[in-house]
Structures are given as C-alpha cells and as structure tokens.
Short mmCIF file of C-alpha atoms in Angstrom, two decimals:
data_model
loop_
_atom_site.label_atom_id
_atom_site.label_comp_id
_atom_site.label_asym_id
_atom_site.label_seq_id
_atom_site.Cartn_x
_atom_site.Cartn_y
_atom_site.Cartn_z
CA MET G 1 -70.53 -132.68 137.84
CA LEU G 2 -71.81 -131.03 141.03
CA HIS G 3 -68.35 -131.01 142.58
CA ALA G 4 -67.03 -129.02 139.63
CA GLU G 5 -69.51 -126.27 140.51
CA VAL G 6 -68.20 -125.81 144.04
CA THR G 7 -64.43 -125.63 143.56
CA LEU G 8 -62.51 -122.84 145.23
CA GLU G 9 -62.42 -120.47 142.28
CA ARG G 10 -66.19 -120.76 141.73
CA VAL G 11 -67.44 -120.66 145.30
CA TYR G 12 -64.87 -118.34 146.92
CA PRO G 13 -63.62 -116.07 144.13
CA VAL G 14 -61.14 -113.31 144.92
CA SER G 15 -63.93 -110.82 144.27
CA SER G 16 -65.85 -112.50 147.13
CA ARG G 17 -68.78 -112.78 144.73
CA LEU G 18 -70.62 -116.08 144.40
CA LEU G 19 -70.57 -117.23 140.79
CA THR G 20 -72.49 -120.46 141.13
CA ALA G 21 -74.78 -120.50 144.14
CA PRO G 22 -76.86 -123.43 145.36
CA PRO G 23 -80.51 -122.38 145.99
CA GLY G 24 -81.03 -120.75 149.40
CA LEU G 25 -77.38 -119.89 150.09
CA GLN G 26 -76.99 -116.21 151.03
CA ASP G 27 -73.33 -116.05 152.16
CA PRO G 28 -70.72 -118.13 150.28
CA MET G 29 -68.67 -118.36 153.50
CA GLU G 30 -71.49 -120.47 154.96
CA LEU G 31 -71.38 -123.04 152.18
CA PRO G 32 -69.95 -125.88 154.36
CA GLU G 33 -72.74 -125.44 156.91
CA PHE G 34 -75.34 -125.09 154.16
CA LEU G 35 -74.23 -128.33 152.55
CA GLY G 36 -74.17 -130.09 155.92
CA ASN G 37 -77.72 -128.98 156.71
CA ASN G 38 -79.09 -129.77 153.26
CA SER G 39 -77.47 -133.11 152.53
CA ASP G 40 -80.69 -134.33 150.93
CA LEU G 41 -80.12 -131.89 148.07
CA TYR G 42 -76.73 -133.45 147.34
CA ALA G 43 -77.31 -137.08 148.23
CA GLY G 44 -75.07 -138.27 145.45
CA HIS G 45 -72.17 -136.29 146.87
CA PRO G 46 -72.28 -136.58 150.68
CA TYR G 47 -68.64 -135.50 151.03
CA LEU G 48 -69.27 -131.97 149.67
CA ALA G 49 -69.66 -130.29 153.07
CA ASP G 50 -66.19 -131.50 154.13
CA LEU G 51 -64.75 -130.54 150.77
CA ALA G 52 -66.18 -127.06 151.11
CA SER G 53 -64.66 -126.72 154.60
CA ILE G 54 -61.23 -127.46 153.16
CA GLU G 55 -61.69 -125.03 150.30
CA ARG G 56 -62.97 -122.30 152.60
CA ALA G 57 -59.87 -122.65 154.78
CA ARG G 58 -57.63 -122.40 151.74
CA TYR G 59 -59.50 -119.40 150.41
CA LEU G 60 -59.40 -117.47 153.70
CA LEU G 61 -55.70 -118.24 154.14
CA LYS G 62 -55.02 -117.01 150.63
CA GLN G 63 -56.80 -113.71 151.31
CA ARG G 64 -54.85 -112.71 154.40
CA PRO G 65 -51.15 -111.83 154.66
CA ALA G 66 -48.73 -114.23 156.29
CA THR G 67 -48.65 -114.04 160.08
CA PRO G 68 -45.30 -112.61 161.20
CA VAL G 69 -43.32 -114.77 163.63
CA ALA G 70 -41.07 -113.05 166.14
CA ALA G 71 -37.90 -114.60 167.52
CA ILE G 72 -38.77 -117.83 169.33
CA ASP G 73 -36.92 -120.07 171.78
CA SER G 74 -38.84 -123.27 171.12
CA ARG G 75 -40.85 -124.89 168.34
CA ILE G 76 -44.28 -123.45 167.68
CA ILE G 77 -47.18 -124.52 165.48
CA ASN G 78 -47.29 -122.64 162.20
CA PRO G 79 -49.73 -119.77 162.93
CA ASP G 80 -51.01 -120.04 159.34
CA LEU G 81 -52.21 -123.62 159.75
CA GLU G 82 -55.71 -125.00 160.18
CA LEU G 83 -56.51 -128.58 161.16
CA ILE G 84 -59.85 -129.72 159.75
CA GLU G 85 -61.60 -132.86 160.94
CA VAL G 86 -63.55 -134.54 158.14
CA ARG G 87 -65.70 -137.66 157.73
CA TRP G 88 -64.29 -138.72 154.37
CA LYS G 89 -60.93 -139.95 153.16
CA ASN G 90 -59.21 -139.10 149.86
CA LEU G 91 -60.60 -135.55 149.78
CA VAL G 92 -57.20 -134.09 148.90
CA ASP G 93 -57.15 -136.41 145.90
CA VAL G 94 -60.53 -135.06 144.86
CA LEU G 95 -59.18 -131.51 145.02
CA LEU G 96 -56.35 -132.60 142.76
CA ASN G 97 -58.84 -134.08 140.29
CA SER G 98 -57.54 -137.56 141.02
CA PRO G 99 -59.79 -140.45 139.94
CA LYS G 100 -59.54 -141.81 143.50
CA ALA G 101 -63.06 -141.72 144.98
CA PRO G 102 -63.90 -140.39 148.45
CA LEU G 103 -64.45 -143.10 151.05
CA PRO G 104 -66.29 -142.86 154.38
CA GLY G 105 -63.93 -142.60 157.32
CA GLU G 106 -62.56 -140.11 159.83
CA ASP G 107 -59.60 -138.09 158.59
CA TYR G 108 -57.76 -134.87 159.35
CA ILE G 109 -56.70 -132.33 156.74
CA LEU G 110 -53.96 -129.72 157.18
CA VAL G 111 -54.32 -126.44 155.31
CA PHE G 112 -51.28 -124.19 155.81
CA ARG G 113 -49.01 -121.59 154.32
CA GLN G 114 -45.37 -122.57 153.98
CA PRO G 115 -43.32 -120.34 156.31
CA ASP G 116 -41.71 -117.36 154.55
CA THR G 117 -43.56 -118.08 151.29
CA GLU G 118 -46.95 -117.54 149.72
CA THR G 119 -47.35 -121.25 148.94
CA ILE G 120 -50.47 -122.78 150.45
CA GLN G 121 -50.57 -126.53 150.87
CA ILE G 122 -53.33 -129.01 151.63
CA ILE G 123 -52.30 -132.44 152.88
CA PRO G 124 -53.96 -135.29 154.79
CA ALA G 125 -52.46 -135.38 158.27
CA SER G 126 -50.48 -138.48 159.10
CA GLY G 127 -50.36 -139.92 162.59
CA TYR G 128 -46.83 -138.53 162.94
CA ASP G 129 -48.05 -135.07 161.90
CA LEU G 130 -50.76 -135.15 164.54
CA LEU G 131 -48.29 -136.36 167.17
CA ALA G 132 -45.87 -133.52 166.37
CA LEU G 133 -48.67 -130.96 166.68
CA LYS G 134 -49.84 -132.50 169.95
CA LEU G 135 -46.35 -132.49 171.49
CA VAL G 136 -45.78 -128.84 170.67
CA ASN G 137 -49.30 -127.75 171.59
CA GLU G 138 -49.08 -129.43 175.00
CA GLY G 139 -45.45 -128.50 175.66
CA ILE G 140 -44.24 -132.10 175.89
CA ASP G 141 -40.48 -132.35 175.28
CA SER G 142 -38.79 -135.15 173.35
CA LYS G 143 -37.36 -136.89 176.40
CA GLN G 144 -40.74 -137.06 178.12
CA ALA G 145 -42.48 -138.23 174.94
CA ALA G 146 -39.85 -140.92 174.35
CA LEU G 147 -40.15 -142.14 177.94
CA GLU G 148 -43.95 -142.28 177.81
CA GLY G 149 -43.95 -143.92 174.39
CA GLY G 150 -41.23 -146.43 175.21
CA VAL G 151 -39.18 -145.40 172.15
CA ASN G 152 -35.77 -143.88 171.50
CA ILE G 153 -35.58 -140.12 171.69
CA GLY G 154 -34.29 -140.02 168.11
CA ILE G 155 -37.64 -141.33 166.85
CA ILE G 156 -39.48 -138.45 168.54
CA ASP G 157 -37.00 -135.87 167.25
CA ASP G 158 -37.25 -137.25 163.72
CA ILE G 159 -41.03 -136.78 163.84
CA LEU G 160 -40.59 -133.18 165.00
CA TYR G 161 -37.86 -132.46 162.44
CA SER G 162 -40.12 -133.80 159.69
CA ALA G 163 -42.96 -131.52 160.81
CA VAL G 164 -40.60 -128.54 160.72
CA HIS G 165 -39.37 -129.55 157.27
CA GLN G 166 -42.94 -129.75 155.99
CA GLY G 167 -43.77 -126.35 157.44
CA LEU G 168 -46.27 -127.56 160.05
CA LEU G 169 -44.01 -126.39 162.85
CA ILE G 170 -41.64 -123.45 163.02
CA ALA G 171 -38.34 -124.01 164.79
CA PRO G 172 -36.06 -121.45 166.41
CA LYS G 173 -33.09 -120.22 164.41
CA SER G 174 -29.72 -121.87 164.99
CA LYS G 175 -27.68 -120.41 167.82
CA ILE G 176 -24.45 -121.52 166.18
CA ILE G 177 -23.85 -118.00 164.88
CA ARG G 178 -20.76 -115.96 164.15
CA SER G 179 -20.45 -113.21 166.75
CA ALA G 180 -21.62 -109.71 165.90
CA ASP G 181 -18.03 -108.46 165.74
CA PHE G 182 -16.89 -111.23 163.39
CA PRO G 183 -15.47 -109.61 160.22
CA ARG G 184 -18.08 -109.39 157.47
CA GLY G 185 -15.96 -108.06 154.63
CA GLU G 186 -18.07 -107.88 151.51
CA ILE G 187 -20.24 -110.88 152.42
CA GLU G 188 -23.89 -109.94 152.83
CA ASP G 189 -25.65 -113.30 152.61
CA PRO G 190 -26.55 -114.34 156.19
CA LYS G 191 -26.22 -118.05 155.36
CA TRP G 192 -22.43 -117.79 155.77
CA PHE G 193 -22.73 -116.68 159.40
CA SER G 194 -24.92 -119.41 160.87
CA SER G 195 -24.75 -123.20 160.75
CA PRO G 196 -27.79 -125.51 160.96
CA THR G 197 -25.60 -128.45 162.05
CA PHE G 198 -22.99 -129.02 164.73
CA THR G 199 -20.47 -131.81 164.20
CA LEU G 200 -18.53 -133.68 166.84
CA GLN G 201 -15.45 -135.21 165.23
CA TRP G 202 -14.89 -137.97 167.74
CA HIS G 203 -11.52 -139.70 167.84
CA ILE G 204 -12.71 -142.62 169.90
CA THR G 205 -9.42 -144.55 169.77
CA GLN G 206 -5.76 -144.08 168.92
CA VAL G 207 -5.53 -147.71 167.77
CA CYS G 208 -4.89 -147.93 164.04
CA ASP G 209 -4.04 -150.68 161.59
CA LEU G 210 -1.87 -148.25 159.59
CA HIS G 211 1.18 -146.15 160.40
CA CYS G 212 1.10 -143.30 157.88
CA ARG G 213 4.15 -141.09 157.38
CA HIS G 214 2.14 -137.93 157.97
CA CYS G 215 0.21 -139.02 161.07
CA TYR G 216 -0.23 -136.04 163.37
CA ASP G 217 -0.68 -137.96 166.61
CA ARG G 218 0.71 -141.37 167.56
CA SER G 219 0.51 -140.65 171.30
CA ASP G 220 -0.99 -143.12 173.72
CA ARG G 221 -4.25 -141.74 175.09
CA LYS G 222 -6.51 -143.58 177.49
CA THR G 223 -9.73 -144.71 175.81
CA MET G 224 -13.16 -143.93 177.23
CA THR G 225 -15.35 -146.64 178.63
CA LEU G 226 -18.71 -147.24 176.97
CA ASP G 227 -20.50 -145.59 179.91
CA GLN G 228 -18.31 -142.51 179.58
CA GLY G 229 -19.03 -142.41 175.84
CA ILE G 230 -22.78 -142.57 176.44
CA ARG G 231 -22.53 -139.64 178.86
CA VAL G 232 -20.73 -137.70 176.13
CA LEU G 233 -23.62 -138.36 173.73
CA ASP G 234 -26.15 -137.22 176.33
CA ASP G 235 -24.25 -133.99 176.89
CA LEU G 236 -23.93 -133.45 173.14
CA TYR G 237 -27.67 -133.94 172.76
CA ASP G 238 -28.38 -131.28 175.37
CA PHE G 239 -25.92 -128.87 173.74
CA CYS G 240 -27.47 -129.22 170.29
CA GLN G 241 -31.01 -128.95 171.62
CA LYS G 242 -30.05 -125.76 173.44
CA HIS G 243 -28.54 -124.33 170.25
CA HIS G 244 -31.33 -125.56 167.92
CA VAL G 245 -29.05 -127.42 165.53
CA TYR G 246 -28.95 -130.83 163.94
CA THR G 247 -26.24 -133.10 165.31
CA GLN G 248 -23.65 -135.13 163.44
CA VAL G 249 -21.19 -137.46 165.10
CA THR G 250 -18.26 -138.29 162.86
CA PHE G 251 -16.46 -141.32 164.28
CA THR G 252 -12.74 -141.45 163.62
CA GLY G 253 -9.49 -142.38 165.31
CA GLY G 254 -7.12 -144.09 164.74
CA ASN G 255 -9.44 -146.53 163.09
CA PRO G 256 -12.77 -146.05 164.88
CA LEU G 257 -14.05 -149.52 164.10
CA LEU G 258 -11.19 -150.93 166.18
CA TYR G 259 -12.63 -149.33 169.32
CA PRO G 260 -13.97 -152.34 171.28
CA HIS G 261 -17.43 -150.79 171.83
CA PHE G 262 -17.81 -149.11 168.45
CA ILE G 263 -21.06 -150.74 167.42
CA GLU G 264 -22.68 -150.07 170.82
CA LEU G 265 -21.62 -146.41 170.70
CA TYR G 266 -22.80 -146.12 167.10
CA GLN G 267 -26.18 -147.51 168.16
CA GLU G 268 -26.41 -145.01 171.02
CA ALA G 269 -25.69 -142.11 168.63
CA ALA G 270 -28.36 -143.32 166.20
CA ASP G 271 -30.86 -143.78 169.05
CA ARG G 272 -30.49 -140.09 169.85
CA GLY G 273 -31.36 -139.13 166.30
CA PHE G 274 -27.83 -138.04 165.43
CA MET G 275 -26.54 -138.20 161.90
CA THR G 276 -23.45 -140.41 161.81
CA ALA G 277 -20.37 -140.60 159.61
CA VAL G 278 -17.04 -142.44 159.60
CA LEU G 279 -13.50 -141.35 158.83
CA GLY G 280 -11.66 -144.63 158.80
CA ASN G 281 -9.92 -147.42 156.94
CA PRO G 282 -11.17 -150.35 154.86
CA MET G 283 -12.95 -152.95 156.99
CA PRO G 284 -14.53 -156.35 156.26
CA ARG G 285 -18.01 -156.44 154.74
CA HIS G 286 -19.67 -157.88 157.84
CA ARG G 287 -18.46 -154.94 159.97
CA ILE G 288 -19.92 -152.41 157.54
CA GLU G 289 -23.19 -154.34 157.21
CA GLU G 290 -23.46 -154.46 161.01
CA MET G 291 -23.20 -150.67 161.10
CA VAL G 292 -25.64 -150.12 158.22
CA ALA G 293 -28.19 -152.37 159.93
CA ILE G 294 -28.35 -149.73 162.68
CA GLN G 295 -28.16 -146.63 160.50
CA LYS G 296 -26.56 -145.88 157.16
CA PRO G 297 -23.79 -143.32 157.71
CA GLU G 298 -24.01 -139.96 155.94
CA PHE G 299 -20.64 -140.88 154.43
CA TYR G 300 -17.66 -143.14 154.90
CA GLN G 301 -14.36 -141.41 154.20
CA VAL G 302 -11.06 -143.14 153.44
CA SER G 303 -7.74 -141.71 152.31
CA LEU G 304 -5.46 -141.98 149.31
CA GLU G 305 -2.23 -140.02 148.97
CA GLY G 306 -1.71 -140.18 145.22
CA LEU G 307 -1.29 -142.95 142.69
CA GLU G 308 -0.41 -146.45 143.82
CA GLU G 309 3.35 -146.19 144.28
CA HIS G 310 3.32 -142.95 146.24
CA ASN G 311 0.21 -143.83 148.22
CA ASP G 312 1.69 -147.15 149.35
CA TYR G 313 4.94 -145.38 150.29
CA ILE G 314 2.91 -143.15 152.64
CA ARG G 315 0.29 -145.62 153.91
CA GLY G 316 1.77 -149.07 153.46
CA GLU G 317 2.14 -151.76 150.82
CA GLY G 318 -1.12 -152.88 149.24
CA HIS G 319 -3.17 -150.02 150.71
CA PHE G 320 -4.08 -148.54 147.32
CA LYS G 321 -5.66 -151.75 146.04
CA ARG G 322 -7.50 -152.30 149.33
CA ILE G 323 -9.01 -148.83 149.09
CA LEU G 324 -10.24 -149.36 145.53
CA ALA G 325 -11.84 -152.68 146.50
CA PHE G 326 -13.42 -151.06 149.56
CA LEU G 327 -14.86 -148.24 147.46
CA ASP G 328 -16.55 -150.86 145.33
CA LEU G 329 -18.03 -152.38 148.49
CA LEU G 330 -19.34 -148.99 149.65
CA LYS G 331 -20.97 -148.46 146.27
CA GLU G 332 -22.56 -151.92 146.41
CA LEU G 333 -23.96 -151.13 149.87
CA GLU G 334 -25.12 -147.69 148.62
CA ILE G 335 -23.02 -145.80 151.18
CA TYR G 336 -21.86 -142.33 150.16
CA SER G 337 -18.10 -142.63 149.73
CA MET G 338 -15.42 -139.97 150.14
CA VAL G 339 -11.69 -140.03 149.45
CA MET G 340 -9.40 -137.50 151.13
CA LEU G 341 -5.86 -136.70 150.00
CA THR G 342 -3.29 -134.86 152.12
CA LEU G 343 -1.61 -132.48 149.68
CA THR G 344 2.21 -132.40 149.81
CA ARG G 345 5.05 -131.37 147.53
CA LEU G 346 5.46 -134.96 146.32
CA ASN G 347 1.82 -135.76 145.44
CA MET G 348 0.68 -132.38 144.13
CA GLY G 349 1.44 -133.47 140.57
CA GLU G 350 -0.58 -136.70 140.99
CA THR G 351 -3.74 -135.20 142.44
CA LEU G 352 -5.61 -134.57 139.20
CA ASP G 353 -4.61 -137.98 137.83
CA LEU G 354 -5.96 -139.61 140.98
CA ALA G 355 -9.19 -137.64 140.68
CA GLU G 356 -9.59 -138.89 137.11
CA LEU G 357 -8.96 -142.48 138.20
CA LEU G 358 -11.67 -142.11 140.87
CA ARG G 359 -14.23 -140.70 138.46
CA HIS G 360 -17.42 -142.82 138.75
CA ARG G 361 -15.78 -144.83 141.54
CA VAL G 362 -16.21 -142.45 144.46
CA ASP G 363 -18.95 -139.98 145.32
CA LEU G 364 -16.59 -137.24 146.46
CA PHE G 365 -12.86 -136.60 146.20
CA THR G 366 -11.08 -133.73 147.88
CA PHE G 367 -7.86 -132.75 149.61
CA ASN G 368 -6.48 -131.04 152.69
CA ARG G 369 -3.14 -129.30 152.67
CA LEU G 370 -0.50 -130.99 154.83
CA ALA G 371 -0.36 -129.75 158.40
CA MET G 372 3.28 -130.18 159.41
CA VAL G 373 2.33 -131.50 162.83
CA GLY G 374 3.47 -134.72 164.50
CA GLU G 375 5.09 -137.09 162.02
CA GLY G 376 3.80 -134.86 159.22
CA ALA G 377 6.53 -132.37 160.11
CA ALA G 378 9.02 -134.64 158.33
CA LEU G 379 7.22 -134.18 154.97
CA ALA G 380 7.48 -131.23 152.60
CA SER G 381 4.43 -129.04 152.08
CA ALA G 382 3.17 -128.14 148.64
CA PRO G 383 5.01 -125.08 147.28
CA THR G 384 3.23 -121.90 148.23
CA GLU G 385 4.20 -120.13 145.01
CA SER G 386 2.57 -122.72 142.72
CA PHE G 387 -0.51 -123.35 144.85
CA PRO G 388 -2.78 -120.73 143.21
CA ALA G 389 -2.11 -122.22 139.76
CA PHE G 390 -2.79 -125.70 141.13
CA LEU G 391 -6.18 -124.57 142.44
CA GLU G 392 -7.00 -123.11 139.01
CA GLU G 393 -6.19 -126.44 137.33
CA TYR G 394 -8.19 -128.32 139.92
CA MET G 395 -11.25 -126.08 139.48
CA GLU G 396 -11.09 -126.48 135.72
CA ALA G 397 -10.90 -130.27 136.00
CA ALA G 398 -13.79 -130.27 138.50
CA GLN G 399 -16.09 -128.75 135.88
CA THR G 400 -16.14 -132.09 134.06
CA ASN G 401 -15.50 -134.47 136.97
CA SER G 402 -18.44 -134.41 139.36
CA CYS G 403 -16.64 -136.26 142.15
CA MET G 404 -14.15 -133.42 142.67
CA SER G 405 -15.08 -131.21 145.62
CA LEU G 406 -13.79 -127.68 146.29
CA LYS G 407 -12.98 -127.89 149.99
CA ASP G 408 -9.92 -125.73 150.55
CA ASN G 409 -10.89 -122.24 151.69
CA PHE G 410 -8.60 -120.65 149.12
CA PHE G 411 -10.81 -121.77 146.26
CA ASN G 412 -12.91 -118.80 147.34
CA LEU G 413 -10.02 -116.45 146.66
CA HIS G 414 -10.15 -117.49 143.01
CA ARG G 415 -13.91 -117.32 142.96
CA TYR G 416 -13.86 -113.84 144.48
CA LYS G 417 -11.47 -112.61 141.80
CA LYS G 418 -13.63 -114.18 139.07
CA GLY G 419 -16.95 -113.01 140.51
CA LEU G 420 -18.16 -116.60 140.99
CA PRO G 421 -20.46 -117.83 143.79
CA TYR G 422 -18.61 -118.93 146.91
CA VAL G 423 -18.28 -122.56 147.95
CA GLY G 424 -18.58 -123.82 151.48
CA GLY G 425 -14.91 -124.16 152.22
CA CYS G 426 -13.37 -126.41 154.85
CA ALA G 427 -16.44 -126.73 157.07
CA GLY G 428 -19.16 -125.21 154.94
CA PHE G 429 -18.49 -121.75 156.44
CA GLY G 430 -14.82 -121.08 155.90
CA CYS G 431 -12.80 -122.30 158.87
CA GLY G 432 -15.16 -124.11 161.23
CA ALA G 433 -12.74 -124.66 164.10
CA ALA G 434 -14.68 -124.32 167.38
CA PHE G 435 -17.56 -122.87 165.33
CA ASN G 436 -19.64 -125.64 163.79
CA PHE G 437 -17.40 -128.50 164.89
CA VAL G 438 -14.99 -129.54 167.61
CA SER G 439 -12.76 -132.58 168.00
CA LEU G 440 -13.00 -134.89 170.98
CA LEU G 441 -10.01 -137.12 171.73
CA PRO G 442 -10.12 -140.55 173.42
CA ASP G 443 -8.98 -139.17 176.78
CA GLY G 444 -11.65 -136.46 176.96
CA GLU G 445 -9.63 -133.54 175.61
CA VAL G 446 -11.61 -131.24 173.33
CA HIS G 447 -9.75 -129.38 170.57
CA ALA G 448 -10.88 -126.70 168.15
CA CYS G 449 -9.30 -128.72 165.31
CA ARG G 450 -7.62 -132.10 165.41
CA LYS G 451 -4.87 -131.19 162.97
CA LEU G 452 -3.09 -128.93 165.44
CA PRO G 453 -2.78 -128.66 169.22
CA SER G 454 -5.83 -126.51 169.99
CA TYR G 455 -7.00 -127.48 173.46
CA ILE G 456 -10.24 -125.78 174.52
CA GLY G 457 -11.41 -127.99 177.39
CA ASN G 458 -11.96 -131.46 178.81
CA ILE G 459 -15.33 -133.19 178.58
CA TYR G 460 -14.73 -134.97 181.91
CA GLN G 461 -14.52 -131.60 183.66
CA GLN G 462 -16.84 -129.35 181.58
CA SER G 463 -19.94 -129.64 179.44
CA PHE G 464 -19.90 -128.99 175.70
CA ASN G 465 -21.86 -125.83 176.39
CA ASP G 466 -19.27 -124.50 178.84
CA ILE G 467 -16.40 -125.43 176.54
CA TYR G 468 -18.02 -123.89 173.47
CA HIS G 469 -18.67 -120.55 175.16
CA ASP G 470 -15.37 -120.33 177.03
CA THR G 471 -12.58 -117.91 176.12
CA ALA G 472 -10.32 -120.48 174.44
CA ALA G 473 -12.96 -121.62 171.95
CA LYS G 474 -13.92 -118.02 171.15
CA LYS G 475 -10.28 -117.28 170.36
CA TYR G 476 -10.06 -120.10 167.82
CA ARG G 477 -13.43 -119.10 166.31
CA ALA G 478 -12.11 -115.59 165.71
CA GLY G 479 -9.12 -116.97 163.81
CA SER G 480 -6.23 -114.79 162.73
CA SER G 481 -6.46 -111.03 163.14
CA ALA G 482 -4.52 -110.77 159.88
CA CYS G 483 -7.73 -111.82 158.09
CA SER G 484 -9.93 -109.24 159.78
CA HIS G 485 -9.95 -106.80 156.84
CA CYS G 486 -10.35 -109.45 154.15
CA ALA G 487 -13.29 -109.02 151.78
CA ILE G 488 -14.17 -112.73 152.02
CA ARG G 489 -13.27 -113.53 155.64
CA PRO G 490 -16.51 -115.47 156.43
CA VAL G 491 -15.91 -117.95 153.60
CA CYS G 492 -12.16 -118.32 154.08
CA GLY G 493 -9.88 -117.70 157.05
CA GLY G 494 -7.16 -119.94 155.65
CA CYS G 495 -6.15 -123.01 157.66
CA LEU G 496 -4.96 -122.62 161.24
CA ALA G 497 -3.29 -126.05 161.20
CA VAL G 498 -1.28 -125.31 158.07
CA SER G 499 -0.21 -121.96 159.48
CA TYR G 500 0.80 -123.64 162.76
CA GLY G 501 2.91 -126.17 160.86
CA PHE G 502 4.87 -123.33 159.24
CA GLY G 503 5.68 -121.96 162.71
CA ASN G 504 3.34 -118.97 162.43
CA ASN G 505 1.33 -117.37 165.18
CA ILE G 506 -2.10 -118.61 164.15
CA PHE G 507 -3.89 -115.72 165.89
CA THR G 508 -1.95 -112.90 164.22
CA ASP G 509 -0.33 -114.24 161.02
CA LEU G 510 -1.71 -115.02 157.59
CA ASP G 511 -1.88 -118.56 156.26
CA PRO G 512 1.37 -118.75 154.27
CA TYR G 513 -0.53 -119.79 151.14
CA CYS G 514 -2.72 -116.67 151.08
CA TRP G 515 -2.26 -114.40 148.09
CA MET G 516 -5.08 -111.96 148.81
CA GLN G 517 -3.90 -108.35 148.96
CA GLN G 518 -4.64 -107.13 152.49
CA PRO G 519 -5.63 -103.45 152.79
CA ALA G 520 -3.96 -101.37 155.49
CA SER G 521 -5.91 -101.16 158.72
#
C-alpha cells in the first residue's frame, strides 16, 4: 500500500509538485535521503529508500534532453546512464508491479536512456554489464582484459558488443564507408553507404571433392600453414577493430573442410569473436557436429544448378540427392542453410521449379549469374534480353515462397521502376567488392572478388589495412564509371565478374544485363 504512494508519477510528477508527501518532507527530490533517515516510519518497507533512488534517477533523466554525442574514436559509456548501488534485490520487479518480493542483498541498477531515442530503461546490472562499464571507464582494451582474465579475446568483445547493443555503451560509427565522391544518385538513406560488418571470404584450399563444369579456378595454389592462417586472423582482428566493424570469416575453397587444419582454424576464428560461415559441399555428420561444438556457423551454403538431371550434369552423378540429404541434416542440427544456383542459359528455365522444390527444405535460396571465367567460359550465359522478365517472374514467385532471396543487384532496377523499397543486393550494399568484403586465396593473394581476377594485394607482404586503402582496392570499390550517373548506383553497380566474362572493361563499361536508361553526362 505504502509503495503505491511513492511511485514515480506520484512523488516526482512532471509539474514538480508533490502529490502525496510523507510528513516532514520539504523537497520531493530529497525523498530517498528522507526515507533512509526515517526508516522507523516505514519499517514494513525497508527497501523504499533504494526504490526512491531509482525512481528519482528515472524522473531526472526524463526531464532533461538527451546528451549529444560527438564523433568518437572509441567506445564510451552512455552519458545518459546512472549506476545506482542498492541494498535490495528484485527492485526492478517491484517497479514493474511483479509479485516477486524484494530480498536483502547488494545489487546495482542501471537507469539509462537508449541512444538516439527517448526510451528510458531500468535494468539490474549483470556482472558482464559491470565488467563492460569498468573496461571502458578504465581504458582497458580487449586484448589486455583477455590476457588478465585468462580467456579468449572473443569473450571480452562479446561482452562489450552486448553492452553496446543494450545501449549501456556507445560505439564509434563504422569506418567501412563509401567515399564522399561515390555516386549518390537518388539514394538519400545513409544506411546504403556504410557497412557494420566486414567479411573475409577465405578460400583456404583449392582441394575439392567435385569438379564442376563452371569452376572458375582449378589452379594449384600453395596452401597456408596453420601458423600463417592464425597470423591472418590476428591481422583481420586488428583491421576490424580499427574500422569499428563486426567480423565475419566465410570459409570456402575448394571444399574448406578438406583443409587439413580446418577445425583448428575455425576454433581460432571463433576464439577471436568472429562470426563464421561456410561455403562448401556436403560432409559427414561428425564433421559438422565437430564444427558446431565450437560455434554454430551463421550459415552453411551449398550449391545446386537446377533440377536433378541438369545439376548432376554440372556437378557430378548423385550430387543432387546428396545435397537434399545434407539439407535435412542441417535442418536437424538447426544450422541456417543456403542454396546457391549459378544462372546459365540452360538452367534459367528450371530455377523457379527448383525454388519450389526447396520450399520448407532450405532457409534461403538464391542465384548468381554465371561469370564466364575459368572453366565457366565454356558455358552459355543467360540471355540478356530475357533477363528482366525472368527477374519479374522470380520476384512474383518470391512473394509466396519465403526461402527465395533477392540477391542480384538488378532486382533493384525493377524495384526502382515500381517505387518499391530497395533490397540489399549482392553484398547488402550493391556491389561489395573491396568494400565490405575481400577474398583471400590459399597462397596469400587478396582479390576484390573471387569470381574474376581482381588482385589487390598479398597478405604475406601487406596488412589488410594497407591492402584495403591502397589504390587497387579503391578502384574496384568505385566500380564502373558507366554507372556514375545512375539513380540507384549505391544499391546496384551490376556485377564486375559478369561484365569481365563478357570481355568488357569493368571500370568503364556497363554490365551487359543492365537495362537502366543512362542520362548523358
């Protein structure tokens, strides 16, 4: 009963006028101290002083405008946060009118405004929350904290990421940003110009248990040692920390699980807090379970090239059935599954039928257009003249088939014409080559995109930071000058690999599938 008389709205009203005042209290802002000094008056409710402290903090925060935060280079504590030490547990439950009773015991309560919003939250501070605040307050970096705590650096970073996600900490903005002179077209939303994640597509081996007819590289490249691979992960960690982005390592090949040190390298990536994913082939259950025991991948992607007959012509007899059985295994192990199709003239007519067959069997189905590179040069690309109509059919089918993803950048041409919201495109931001991802080959070569020769450096000779900011990478990030006047350049850019396969100059020519009318410069 007494607690109901001292809730926020009654004790600290917006009018700053006390509606229900305990005897002897002159200033409602002094209620916590008053209750602490007059506990004999409220013996049945000894937790009220702490409760009033929490409510006062909330009230004061609600009355003042949000504290502006200038550009920052490292994590900071939310300036609109107050840490309150209390002598009772379950006080947040009391505020929420929960039947859970207060219990004696030291606790810490966080009262804070969510960054960039007016939402004020009150939560009990966990040990991880307090650690995150301590690390930032004392300027202790993740590596030092991990060393002192005897844990993997990924554990420390996860604690800090969680505190940022909750709003307890404020992190710097991503430095993976399109340059100021990158064409904007008619795109105003800033989300299309900056990526929160950087992905290393790591081809850790050329060894493969398949020999597909469209393989773009069957060359023999020397494989890294485990020690060399670990140094790559360390350099990648430093790069992503410097650029304030989350890190994903997508292991591929060849078949990445045939690399002799795959599980050790996968463990090292997980230990650094990296998200992991696999582009590979079906593997035995025990190999997948071994990987999941370390860290469940964000996804496991396999390939199908059409219905059974055509797929097995491209990828080998029995491959289609093995993929379907493997998809069932991924579902059983609760691993997000993806199927990729390489679109050609011969399988274009089977794509929608395959998507229907995969309904409820795969989490995501999508396609890439054939890049006529390597052995893929012997195959025929999908007809350019019928491609727009194919995309229309695909988009219509996707409205009722939730596994169908709109990956090709040219879906955004249709969406622009129809006034529909844009989709992420190839890499979530139109063409992501040398922007939010790079490809690392087994011998240390770094390419802007694996589907075409696009050398931008060598990890044995340069750091990721040096490679990313060098002239070659900037050139691939800029893409084709033919797209510079396009209204939707940031969410498109065509496909450099497809254009290369047609013999075009990828830095000056349009993707041959583009049907957007280009205005004169």
